[in-house]
mmCIF file of C-alpha atoms in Angstrom:
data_model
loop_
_atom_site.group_PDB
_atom_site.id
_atom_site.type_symbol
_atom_site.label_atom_id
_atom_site.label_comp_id
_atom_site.label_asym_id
_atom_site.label_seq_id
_atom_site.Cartn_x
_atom_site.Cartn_y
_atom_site.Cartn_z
ATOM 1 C CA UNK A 1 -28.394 -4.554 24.629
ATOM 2 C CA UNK A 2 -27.171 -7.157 22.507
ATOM 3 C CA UNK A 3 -28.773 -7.617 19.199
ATOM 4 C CA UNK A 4 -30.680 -11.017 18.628
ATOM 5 C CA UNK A 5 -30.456 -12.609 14.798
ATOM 6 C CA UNK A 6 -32.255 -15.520 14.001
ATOM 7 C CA UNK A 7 -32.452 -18.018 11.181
ATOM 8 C CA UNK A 8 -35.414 -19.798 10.441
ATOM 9 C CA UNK A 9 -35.943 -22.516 8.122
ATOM 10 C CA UNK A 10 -39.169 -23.628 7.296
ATOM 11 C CA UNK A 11 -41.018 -26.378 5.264
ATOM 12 C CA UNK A 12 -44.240 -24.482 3.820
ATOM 13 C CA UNK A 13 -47.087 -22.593 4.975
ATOM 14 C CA UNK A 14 -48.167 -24.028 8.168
ATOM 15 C CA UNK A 15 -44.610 -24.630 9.832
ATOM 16 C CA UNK A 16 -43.960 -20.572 8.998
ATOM 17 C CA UNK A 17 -47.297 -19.622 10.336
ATOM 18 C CA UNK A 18 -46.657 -21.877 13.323
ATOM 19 C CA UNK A 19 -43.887 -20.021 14.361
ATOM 20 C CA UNK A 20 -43.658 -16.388 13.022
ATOM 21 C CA UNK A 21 -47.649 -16.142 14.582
ATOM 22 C CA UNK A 22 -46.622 -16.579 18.050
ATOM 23 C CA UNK A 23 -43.393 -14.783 17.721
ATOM 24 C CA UNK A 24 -44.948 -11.657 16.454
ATOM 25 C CA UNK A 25 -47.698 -11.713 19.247
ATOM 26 C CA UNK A 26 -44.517 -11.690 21.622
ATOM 27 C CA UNK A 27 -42.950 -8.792 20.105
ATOM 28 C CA UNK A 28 -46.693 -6.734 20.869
ATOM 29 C CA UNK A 29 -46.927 -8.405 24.888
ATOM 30 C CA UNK A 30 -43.819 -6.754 25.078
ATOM 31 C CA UNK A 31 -44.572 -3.205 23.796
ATOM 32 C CA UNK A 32 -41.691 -3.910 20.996
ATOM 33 C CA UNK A 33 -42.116 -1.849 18.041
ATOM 34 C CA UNK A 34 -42.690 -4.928 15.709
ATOM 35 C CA UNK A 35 -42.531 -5.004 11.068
ATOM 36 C CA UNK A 36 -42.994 -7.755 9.498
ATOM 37 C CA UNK A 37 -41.181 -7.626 6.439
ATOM 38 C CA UNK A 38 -42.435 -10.637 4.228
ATOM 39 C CA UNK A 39 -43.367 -11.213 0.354
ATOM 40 C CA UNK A 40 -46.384 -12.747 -0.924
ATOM 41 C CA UNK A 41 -48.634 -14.621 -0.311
ATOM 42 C CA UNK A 42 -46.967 -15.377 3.352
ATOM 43 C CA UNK A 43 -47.812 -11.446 4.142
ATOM 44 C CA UNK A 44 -51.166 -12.022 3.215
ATOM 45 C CA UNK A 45 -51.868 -15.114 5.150
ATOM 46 C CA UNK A 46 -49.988 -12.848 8.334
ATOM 47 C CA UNK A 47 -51.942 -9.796 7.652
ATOM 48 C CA UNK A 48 -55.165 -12.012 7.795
ATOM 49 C CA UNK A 49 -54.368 -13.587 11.434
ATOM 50 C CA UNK A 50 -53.642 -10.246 12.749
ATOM 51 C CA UNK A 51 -56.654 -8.321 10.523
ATOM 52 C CA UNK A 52 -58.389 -6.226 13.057
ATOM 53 C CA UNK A 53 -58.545 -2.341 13.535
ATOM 54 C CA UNK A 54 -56.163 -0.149 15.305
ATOM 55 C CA UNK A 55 -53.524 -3.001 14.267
ATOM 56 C CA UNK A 56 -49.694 -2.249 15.759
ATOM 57 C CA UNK A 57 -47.758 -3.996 13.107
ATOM 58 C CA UNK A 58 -46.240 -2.817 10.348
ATOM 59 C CA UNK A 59 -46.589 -4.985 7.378
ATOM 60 C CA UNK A 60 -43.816 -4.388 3.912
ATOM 61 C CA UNK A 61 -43.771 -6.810 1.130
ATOM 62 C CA UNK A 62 -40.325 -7.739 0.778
ATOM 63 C CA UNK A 63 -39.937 -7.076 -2.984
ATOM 64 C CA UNK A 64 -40.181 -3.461 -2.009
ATOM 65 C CA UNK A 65 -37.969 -3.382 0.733
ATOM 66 C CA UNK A 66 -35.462 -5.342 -0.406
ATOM 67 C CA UNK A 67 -34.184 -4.055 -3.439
ATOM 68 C CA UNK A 68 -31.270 -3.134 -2.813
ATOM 69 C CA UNK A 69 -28.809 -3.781 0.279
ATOM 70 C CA UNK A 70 -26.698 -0.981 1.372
ATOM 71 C CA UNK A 71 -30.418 1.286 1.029
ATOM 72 C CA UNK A 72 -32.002 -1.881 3.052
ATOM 73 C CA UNK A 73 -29.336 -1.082 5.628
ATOM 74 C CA UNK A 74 -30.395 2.221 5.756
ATOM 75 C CA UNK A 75 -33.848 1.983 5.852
ATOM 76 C CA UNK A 76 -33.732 -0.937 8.350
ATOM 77 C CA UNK A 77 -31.541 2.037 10.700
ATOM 78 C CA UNK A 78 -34.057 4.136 10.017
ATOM 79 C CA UNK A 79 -36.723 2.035 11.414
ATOM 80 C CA UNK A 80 -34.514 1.249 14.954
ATOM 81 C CA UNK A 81 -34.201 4.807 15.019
ATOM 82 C CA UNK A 82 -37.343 6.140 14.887
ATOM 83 C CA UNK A 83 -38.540 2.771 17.169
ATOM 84 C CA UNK A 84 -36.006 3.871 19.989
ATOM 85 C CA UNK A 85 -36.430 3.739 23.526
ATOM 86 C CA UNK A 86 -38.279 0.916 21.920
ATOM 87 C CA UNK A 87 -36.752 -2.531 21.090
ATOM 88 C CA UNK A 88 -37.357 -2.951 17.911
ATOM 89 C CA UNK A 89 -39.322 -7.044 16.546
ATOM 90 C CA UNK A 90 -38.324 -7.867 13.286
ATOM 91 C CA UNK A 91 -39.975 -10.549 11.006
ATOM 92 C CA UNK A 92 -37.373 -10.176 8.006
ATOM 93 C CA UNK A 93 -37.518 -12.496 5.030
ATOM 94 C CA UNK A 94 -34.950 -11.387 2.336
ATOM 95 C CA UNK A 95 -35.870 -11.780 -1.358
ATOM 96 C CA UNK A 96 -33.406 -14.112 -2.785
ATOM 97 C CA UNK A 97 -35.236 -14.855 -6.000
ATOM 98 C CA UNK A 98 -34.157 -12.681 -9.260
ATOM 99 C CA UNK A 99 -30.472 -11.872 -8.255
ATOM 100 C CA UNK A 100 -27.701 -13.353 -10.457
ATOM 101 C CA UNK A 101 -24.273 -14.217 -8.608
ATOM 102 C CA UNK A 102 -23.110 -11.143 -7.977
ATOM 103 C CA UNK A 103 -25.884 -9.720 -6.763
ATOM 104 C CA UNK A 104 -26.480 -13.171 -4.388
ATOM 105 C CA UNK A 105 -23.277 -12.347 -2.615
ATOM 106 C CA UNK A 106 -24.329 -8.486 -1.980
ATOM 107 C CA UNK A 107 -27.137 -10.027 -0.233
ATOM 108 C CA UNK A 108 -25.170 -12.619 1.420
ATOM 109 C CA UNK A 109 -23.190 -10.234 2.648
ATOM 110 C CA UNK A 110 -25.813 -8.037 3.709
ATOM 111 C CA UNK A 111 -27.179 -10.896 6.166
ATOM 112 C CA UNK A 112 -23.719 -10.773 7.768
ATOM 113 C CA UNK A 113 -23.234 -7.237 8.090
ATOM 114 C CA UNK A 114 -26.830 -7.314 9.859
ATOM 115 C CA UNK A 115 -24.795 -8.795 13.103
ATOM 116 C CA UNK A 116 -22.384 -5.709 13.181
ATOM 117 C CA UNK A 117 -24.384 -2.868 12.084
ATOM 118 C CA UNK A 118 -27.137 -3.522 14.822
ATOM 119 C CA UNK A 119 -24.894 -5.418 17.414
ATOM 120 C CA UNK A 120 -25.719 -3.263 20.188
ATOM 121 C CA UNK A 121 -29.438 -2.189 19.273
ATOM 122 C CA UNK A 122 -31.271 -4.952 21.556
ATOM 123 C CA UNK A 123 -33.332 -5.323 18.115
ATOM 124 C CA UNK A 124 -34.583 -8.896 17.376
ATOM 125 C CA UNK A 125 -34.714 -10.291 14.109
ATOM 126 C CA UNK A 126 -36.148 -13.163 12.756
ATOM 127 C CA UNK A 127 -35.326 -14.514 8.814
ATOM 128 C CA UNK A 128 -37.511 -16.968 7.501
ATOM 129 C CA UNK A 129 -35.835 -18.623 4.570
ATOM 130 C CA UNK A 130 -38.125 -21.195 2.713
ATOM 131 C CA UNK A 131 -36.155 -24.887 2.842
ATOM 132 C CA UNK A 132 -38.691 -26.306 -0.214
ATOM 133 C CA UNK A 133 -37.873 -23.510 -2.660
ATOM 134 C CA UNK A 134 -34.998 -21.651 -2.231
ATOM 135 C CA UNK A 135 -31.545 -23.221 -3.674
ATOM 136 C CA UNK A 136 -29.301 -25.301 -1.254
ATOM 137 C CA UNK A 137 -26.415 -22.400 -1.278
ATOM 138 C CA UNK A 138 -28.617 -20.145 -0.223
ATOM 139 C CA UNK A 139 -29.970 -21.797 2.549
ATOM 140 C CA UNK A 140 -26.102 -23.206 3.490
ATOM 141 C CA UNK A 141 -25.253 -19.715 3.686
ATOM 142 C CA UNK A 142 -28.446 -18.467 6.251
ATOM 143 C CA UNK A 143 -26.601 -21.286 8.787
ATOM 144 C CA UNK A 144 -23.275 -19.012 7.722
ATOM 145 C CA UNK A 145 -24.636 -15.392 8.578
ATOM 146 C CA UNK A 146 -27.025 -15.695 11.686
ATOM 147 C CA UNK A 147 -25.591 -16.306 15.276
ATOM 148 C CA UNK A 148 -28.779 -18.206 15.791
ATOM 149 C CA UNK A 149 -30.968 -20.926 13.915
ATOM 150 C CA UNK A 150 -34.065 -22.331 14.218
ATOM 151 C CA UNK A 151 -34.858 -25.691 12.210
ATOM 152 C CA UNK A 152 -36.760 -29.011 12.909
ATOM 153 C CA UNK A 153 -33.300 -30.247 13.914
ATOM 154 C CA UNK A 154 -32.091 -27.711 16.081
ATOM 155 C CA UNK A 155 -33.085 -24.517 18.143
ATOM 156 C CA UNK A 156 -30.449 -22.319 19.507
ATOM 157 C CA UNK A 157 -26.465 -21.493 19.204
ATOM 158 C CA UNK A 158 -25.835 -21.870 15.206
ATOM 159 C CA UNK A 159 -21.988 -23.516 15.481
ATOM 160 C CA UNK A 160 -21.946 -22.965 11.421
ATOM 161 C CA UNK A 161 -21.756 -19.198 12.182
ATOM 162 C CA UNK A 162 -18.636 -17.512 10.271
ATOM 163 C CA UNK A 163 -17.849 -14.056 11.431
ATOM 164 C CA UNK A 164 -18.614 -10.682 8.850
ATOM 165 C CA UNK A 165 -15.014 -10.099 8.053
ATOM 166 C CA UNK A 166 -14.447 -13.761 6.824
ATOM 167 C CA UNK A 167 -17.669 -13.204 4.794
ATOM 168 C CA UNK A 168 -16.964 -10.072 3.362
ATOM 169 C CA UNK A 169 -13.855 -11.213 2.606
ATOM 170 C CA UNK A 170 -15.045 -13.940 0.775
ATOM 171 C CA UNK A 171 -17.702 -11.954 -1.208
ATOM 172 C CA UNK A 172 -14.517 -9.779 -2.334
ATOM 173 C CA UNK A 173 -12.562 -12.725 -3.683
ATOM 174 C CA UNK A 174 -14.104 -13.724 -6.790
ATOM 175 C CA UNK A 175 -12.058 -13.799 -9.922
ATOM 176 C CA UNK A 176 -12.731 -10.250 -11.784
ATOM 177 C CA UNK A 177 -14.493 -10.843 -15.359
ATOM 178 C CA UNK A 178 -12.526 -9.306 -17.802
ATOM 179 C CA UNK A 179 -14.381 -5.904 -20.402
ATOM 180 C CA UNK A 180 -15.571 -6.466 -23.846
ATOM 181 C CA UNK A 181 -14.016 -5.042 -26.512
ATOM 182 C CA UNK A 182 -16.210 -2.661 -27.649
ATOM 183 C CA UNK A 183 -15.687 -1.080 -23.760
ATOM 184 C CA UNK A 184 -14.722 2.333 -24.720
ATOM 185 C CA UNK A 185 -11.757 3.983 -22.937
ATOM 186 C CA UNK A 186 -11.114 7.448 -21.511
ATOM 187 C CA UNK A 187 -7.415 8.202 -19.681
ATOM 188 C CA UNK A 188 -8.203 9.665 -16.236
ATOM 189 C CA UNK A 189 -5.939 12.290 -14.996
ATOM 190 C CA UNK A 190 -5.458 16.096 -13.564
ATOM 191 C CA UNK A 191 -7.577 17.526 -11.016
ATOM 192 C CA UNK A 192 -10.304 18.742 -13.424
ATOM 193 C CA UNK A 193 -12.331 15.751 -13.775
ATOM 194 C CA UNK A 194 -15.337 17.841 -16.054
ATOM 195 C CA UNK A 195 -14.214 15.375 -19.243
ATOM 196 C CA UNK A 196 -15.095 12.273 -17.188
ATOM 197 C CA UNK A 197 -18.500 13.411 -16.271
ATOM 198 C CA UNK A 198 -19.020 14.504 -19.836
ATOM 199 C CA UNK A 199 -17.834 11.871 -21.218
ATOM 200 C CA UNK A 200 -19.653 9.336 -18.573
ATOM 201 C CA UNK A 201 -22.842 10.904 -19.081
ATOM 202 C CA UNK A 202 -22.956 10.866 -22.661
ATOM 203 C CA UNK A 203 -22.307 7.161 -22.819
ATOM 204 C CA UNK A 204 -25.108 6.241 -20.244
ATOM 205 C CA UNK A 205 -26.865 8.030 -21.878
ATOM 206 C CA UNK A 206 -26.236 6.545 -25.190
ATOM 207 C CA UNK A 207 -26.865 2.972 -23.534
ATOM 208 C CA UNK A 208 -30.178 4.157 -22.650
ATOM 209 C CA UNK A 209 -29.884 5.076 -18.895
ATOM 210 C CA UNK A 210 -32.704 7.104 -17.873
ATOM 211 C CA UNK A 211 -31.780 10.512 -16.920
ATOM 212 C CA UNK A 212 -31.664 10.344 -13.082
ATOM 213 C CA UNK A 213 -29.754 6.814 -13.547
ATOM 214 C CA UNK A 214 -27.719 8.479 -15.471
ATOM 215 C CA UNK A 215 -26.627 11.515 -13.333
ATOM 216 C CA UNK A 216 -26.080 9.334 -10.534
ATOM 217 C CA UNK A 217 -23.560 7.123 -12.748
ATOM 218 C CA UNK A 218 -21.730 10.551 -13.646
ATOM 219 C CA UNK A 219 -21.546 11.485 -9.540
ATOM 220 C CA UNK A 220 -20.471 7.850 -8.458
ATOM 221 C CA UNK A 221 -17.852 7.619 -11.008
ATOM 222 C CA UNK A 222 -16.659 10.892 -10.641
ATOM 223 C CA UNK A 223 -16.168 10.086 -6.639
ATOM 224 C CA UNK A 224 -14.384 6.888 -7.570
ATOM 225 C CA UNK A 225 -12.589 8.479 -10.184
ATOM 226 C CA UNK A 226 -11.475 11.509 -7.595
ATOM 227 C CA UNK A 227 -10.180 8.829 -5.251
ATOM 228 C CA UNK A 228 -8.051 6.590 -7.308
ATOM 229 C CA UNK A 229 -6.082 10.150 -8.262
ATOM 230 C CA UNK A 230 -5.762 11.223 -4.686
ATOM 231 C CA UNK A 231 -4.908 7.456 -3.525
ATOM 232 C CA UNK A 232 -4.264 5.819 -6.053
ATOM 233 C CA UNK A 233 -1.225 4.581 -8.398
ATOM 234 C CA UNK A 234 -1.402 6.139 -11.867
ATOM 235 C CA UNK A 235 -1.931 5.340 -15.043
ATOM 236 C CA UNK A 236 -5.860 5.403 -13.838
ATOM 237 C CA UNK A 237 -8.759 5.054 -16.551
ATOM 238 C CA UNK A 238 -12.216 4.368 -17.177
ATOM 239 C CA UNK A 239 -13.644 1.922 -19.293
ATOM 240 C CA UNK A 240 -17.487 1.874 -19.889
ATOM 241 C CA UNK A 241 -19.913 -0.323 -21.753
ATOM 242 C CA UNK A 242 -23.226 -2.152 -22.066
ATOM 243 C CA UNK A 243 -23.581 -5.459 -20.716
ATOM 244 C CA UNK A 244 -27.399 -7.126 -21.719
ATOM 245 C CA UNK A 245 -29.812 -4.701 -19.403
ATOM 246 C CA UNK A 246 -27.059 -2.933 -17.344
ATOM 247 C CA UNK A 247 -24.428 -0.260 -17.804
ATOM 248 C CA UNK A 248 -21.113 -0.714 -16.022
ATOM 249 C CA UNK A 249 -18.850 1.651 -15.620
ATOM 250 C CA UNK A 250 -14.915 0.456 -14.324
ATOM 251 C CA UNK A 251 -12.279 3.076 -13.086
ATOM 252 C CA UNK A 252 -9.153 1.410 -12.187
ATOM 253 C CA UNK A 253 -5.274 2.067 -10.961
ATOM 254 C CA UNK A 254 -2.087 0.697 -10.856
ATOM 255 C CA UNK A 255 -2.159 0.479 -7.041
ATOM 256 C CA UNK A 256 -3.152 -2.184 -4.544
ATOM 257 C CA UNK A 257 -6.060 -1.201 -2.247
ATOM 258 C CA UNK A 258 -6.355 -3.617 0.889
ATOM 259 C CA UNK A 259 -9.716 -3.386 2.137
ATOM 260 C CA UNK A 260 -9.853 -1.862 5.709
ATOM 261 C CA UNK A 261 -10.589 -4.662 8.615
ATOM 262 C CA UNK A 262 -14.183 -3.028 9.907
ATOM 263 C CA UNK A 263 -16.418 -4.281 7.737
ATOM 264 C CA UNK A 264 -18.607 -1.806 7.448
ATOM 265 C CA UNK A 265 -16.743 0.622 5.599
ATOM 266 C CA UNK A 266 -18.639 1.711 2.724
ATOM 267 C CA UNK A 267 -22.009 0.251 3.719
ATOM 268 C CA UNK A 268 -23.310 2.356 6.299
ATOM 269 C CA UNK A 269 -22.720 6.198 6.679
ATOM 270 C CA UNK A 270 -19.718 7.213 8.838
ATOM 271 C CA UNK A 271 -21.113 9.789 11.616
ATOM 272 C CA UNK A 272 -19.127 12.832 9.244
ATOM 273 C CA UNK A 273 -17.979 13.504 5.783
ATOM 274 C CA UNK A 274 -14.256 13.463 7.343
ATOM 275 C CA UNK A 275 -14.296 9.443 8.330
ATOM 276 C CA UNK A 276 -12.818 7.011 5.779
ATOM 277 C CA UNK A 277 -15.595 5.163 4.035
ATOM 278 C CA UNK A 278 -17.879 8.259 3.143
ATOM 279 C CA UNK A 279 -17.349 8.287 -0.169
ATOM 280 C CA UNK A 280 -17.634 4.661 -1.125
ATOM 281 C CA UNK A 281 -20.718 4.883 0.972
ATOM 282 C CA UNK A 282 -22.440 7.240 -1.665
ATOM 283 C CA UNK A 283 -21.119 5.439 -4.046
ATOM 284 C CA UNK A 284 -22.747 2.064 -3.279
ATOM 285 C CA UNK A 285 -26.160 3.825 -2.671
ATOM 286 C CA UNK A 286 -26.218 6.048 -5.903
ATOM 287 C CA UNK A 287 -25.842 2.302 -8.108
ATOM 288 C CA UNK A 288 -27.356 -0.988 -8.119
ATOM 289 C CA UNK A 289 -23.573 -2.762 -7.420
ATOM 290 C CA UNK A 290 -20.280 -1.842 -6.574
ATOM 291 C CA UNK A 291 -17.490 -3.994 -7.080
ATOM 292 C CA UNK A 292 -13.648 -3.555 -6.050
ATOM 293 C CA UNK A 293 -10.680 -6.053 -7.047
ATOM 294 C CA UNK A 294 -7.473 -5.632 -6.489
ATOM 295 C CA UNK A 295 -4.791 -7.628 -7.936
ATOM 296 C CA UNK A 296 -0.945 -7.592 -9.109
ATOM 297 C CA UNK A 297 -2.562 -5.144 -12.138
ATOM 298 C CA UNK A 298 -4.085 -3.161 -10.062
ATOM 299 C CA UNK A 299 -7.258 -2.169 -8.326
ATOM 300 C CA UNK A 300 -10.517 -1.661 -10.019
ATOM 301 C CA UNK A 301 -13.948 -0.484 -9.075
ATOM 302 C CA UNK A 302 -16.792 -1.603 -11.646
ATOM 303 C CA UNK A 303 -20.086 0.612 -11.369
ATOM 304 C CA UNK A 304 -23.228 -1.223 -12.923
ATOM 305 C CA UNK A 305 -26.928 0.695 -13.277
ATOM 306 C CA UNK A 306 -29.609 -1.540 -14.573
ATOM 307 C CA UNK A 307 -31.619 -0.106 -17.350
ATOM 308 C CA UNK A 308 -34.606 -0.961 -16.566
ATOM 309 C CA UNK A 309 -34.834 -0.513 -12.194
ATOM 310 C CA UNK A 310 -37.869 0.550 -11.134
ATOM 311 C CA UNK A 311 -36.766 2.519 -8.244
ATOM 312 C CA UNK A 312 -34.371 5.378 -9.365
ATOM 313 C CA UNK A 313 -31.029 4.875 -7.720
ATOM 314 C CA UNK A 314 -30.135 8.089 -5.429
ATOM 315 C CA UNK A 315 -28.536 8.686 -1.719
#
């Protein structure tokens, strides 16, 4: 059963209530397993029309569940999994406040991959996205990621649609910012990559990383690190260094990596450790972003940790 994903855009209180209300009561006349995933004070205001005992839906504040996107992926699986035979009624209202440009196109690209990843779940999905607060770009791209929109001007077929792979693509095209000086530099080569992880670790930890942080830094480097000599075209080396609250970490090649056409590679797990994609998928749960460039100079991945997350990164 085909998936159904669903813009919403919505004035303020009364216009959300006026339509998430009666589309949640839907989701329970039809015995669908039904979350509503919403931040304050709209979950409040939701919780109170449905307060009662022995209440069947699932209420999450959105500033814990959406944190970060491949693990939001994940979890959202999680939940059509353990739903199934059950369709699965989604009230999903991302968090778009907080996230600097890079991280705004990780989400954007998370609302695209949504369409793929549970294409043939029969789960429904509704995104609210607030028209009097949230900036013009990001409401632009809703109308770009959701086969479906609901506005004051229009209910139905969204014709602004663009499919994932132009979207991913375009998340991917960015020019790459270049490392500060101070970035210090360790030659990556041979089989034995134990000096990487030393050296990795002992910087991170340096910068102030946490421990667990840390380790997972010294595993998701090491992985990228471990592909670029298998795949790669040497010289390959890592660069590392502290940029304001985060620690980034860059290994990079002399070859030119074309991303594969499925766009889910790397952002969900393949069904074994064998399937391209595996390792990348680790990768991008272990830190808060992943980003790969590749250009005439070759291909880089860059590897940033906040200091200061609140939820330790791990697979």
């Amino acid at each position: 059963m085909a998936m159904e994903h669903k813009a919403f855009l919505y004035r303020d209180i009364d216009d959300f209530l006026s339509v998430t209300v009666p589309y949640l009561k839907d989701g329970l006349a039809n015995d669908q397993s039904v979350i509503a995933v919403v931040p304050e004070p709209r979950l409040t205001a939701l919780r109170d029309v449905f307060a009662g005992p022995g209440q069947p839906i699932a209420f999450v504040d959105s500033a814990e569940f959406y944190r970060h996107p491949v693990r939001t992926l994940r979890d959202y699986q999680h939940v059509v999994k353990q739903s199934a035979p059950r369709r699965v009624c989604a009230l999903a209202e991302p968090v778009w406040q907080g996230w600097d440009e890079r991280q705004t196109l990780e989400w954007i690209r998370y609302e695209s991959l949504i369409n793929v990843v549970f294409a043939s779940s029969g789960a429904r999905a509704l995104c609210p996205y607030d028209t009097g607060t949230l900036p013009p770009r990001v409401v632009a791209e809703a109308k770009r990621t959701h086969p479906l929109l609901l506005s004051s001007e229009h209910e139905g077929l969204n014709h602004e649609y663009v499919d994932p792979v132009t979207v991913g693509t375009a998340c991917d095209r960015g020019p790459r910012t270049g490392r500060p000086r101070d970035a210090e530099y360790l030659p990556v080569a041979g089989a034995d990559l134990h000096v990487l992880r030393a050296f990795v670790g002992e910087r991170a930890a340096r910068h102030g990383l946490p421990k667990r942080p840390a380790q997972n830094l010294v595993t998701a480097a090491n992985e990228v690190a471990a592909n670029a000599l298998q795949h790669g075209t040497p010289p390959a080396g890592l660069w590392i260094w502290r940029d304001g609250d985060d620690v980034v970490c860059e290994i990079g090649d002399n070859g030119f990596w074309r991303p594969p056409p499925n766009p889910l590679t790397g952002f969900i797990p393949p069904e074994t450790a064998l399937q391209r994609g595996f390792g990348l998928w680790t990768v991008r749960l272990l830190v808060d972003l992943v980003e790969i460039q590749a250009g005439w100079d070759g291909t880089f991945v860059r590897l940033s940790v906040s200091r200061s997350a609140s939820e330790p990164a791990g697979a």
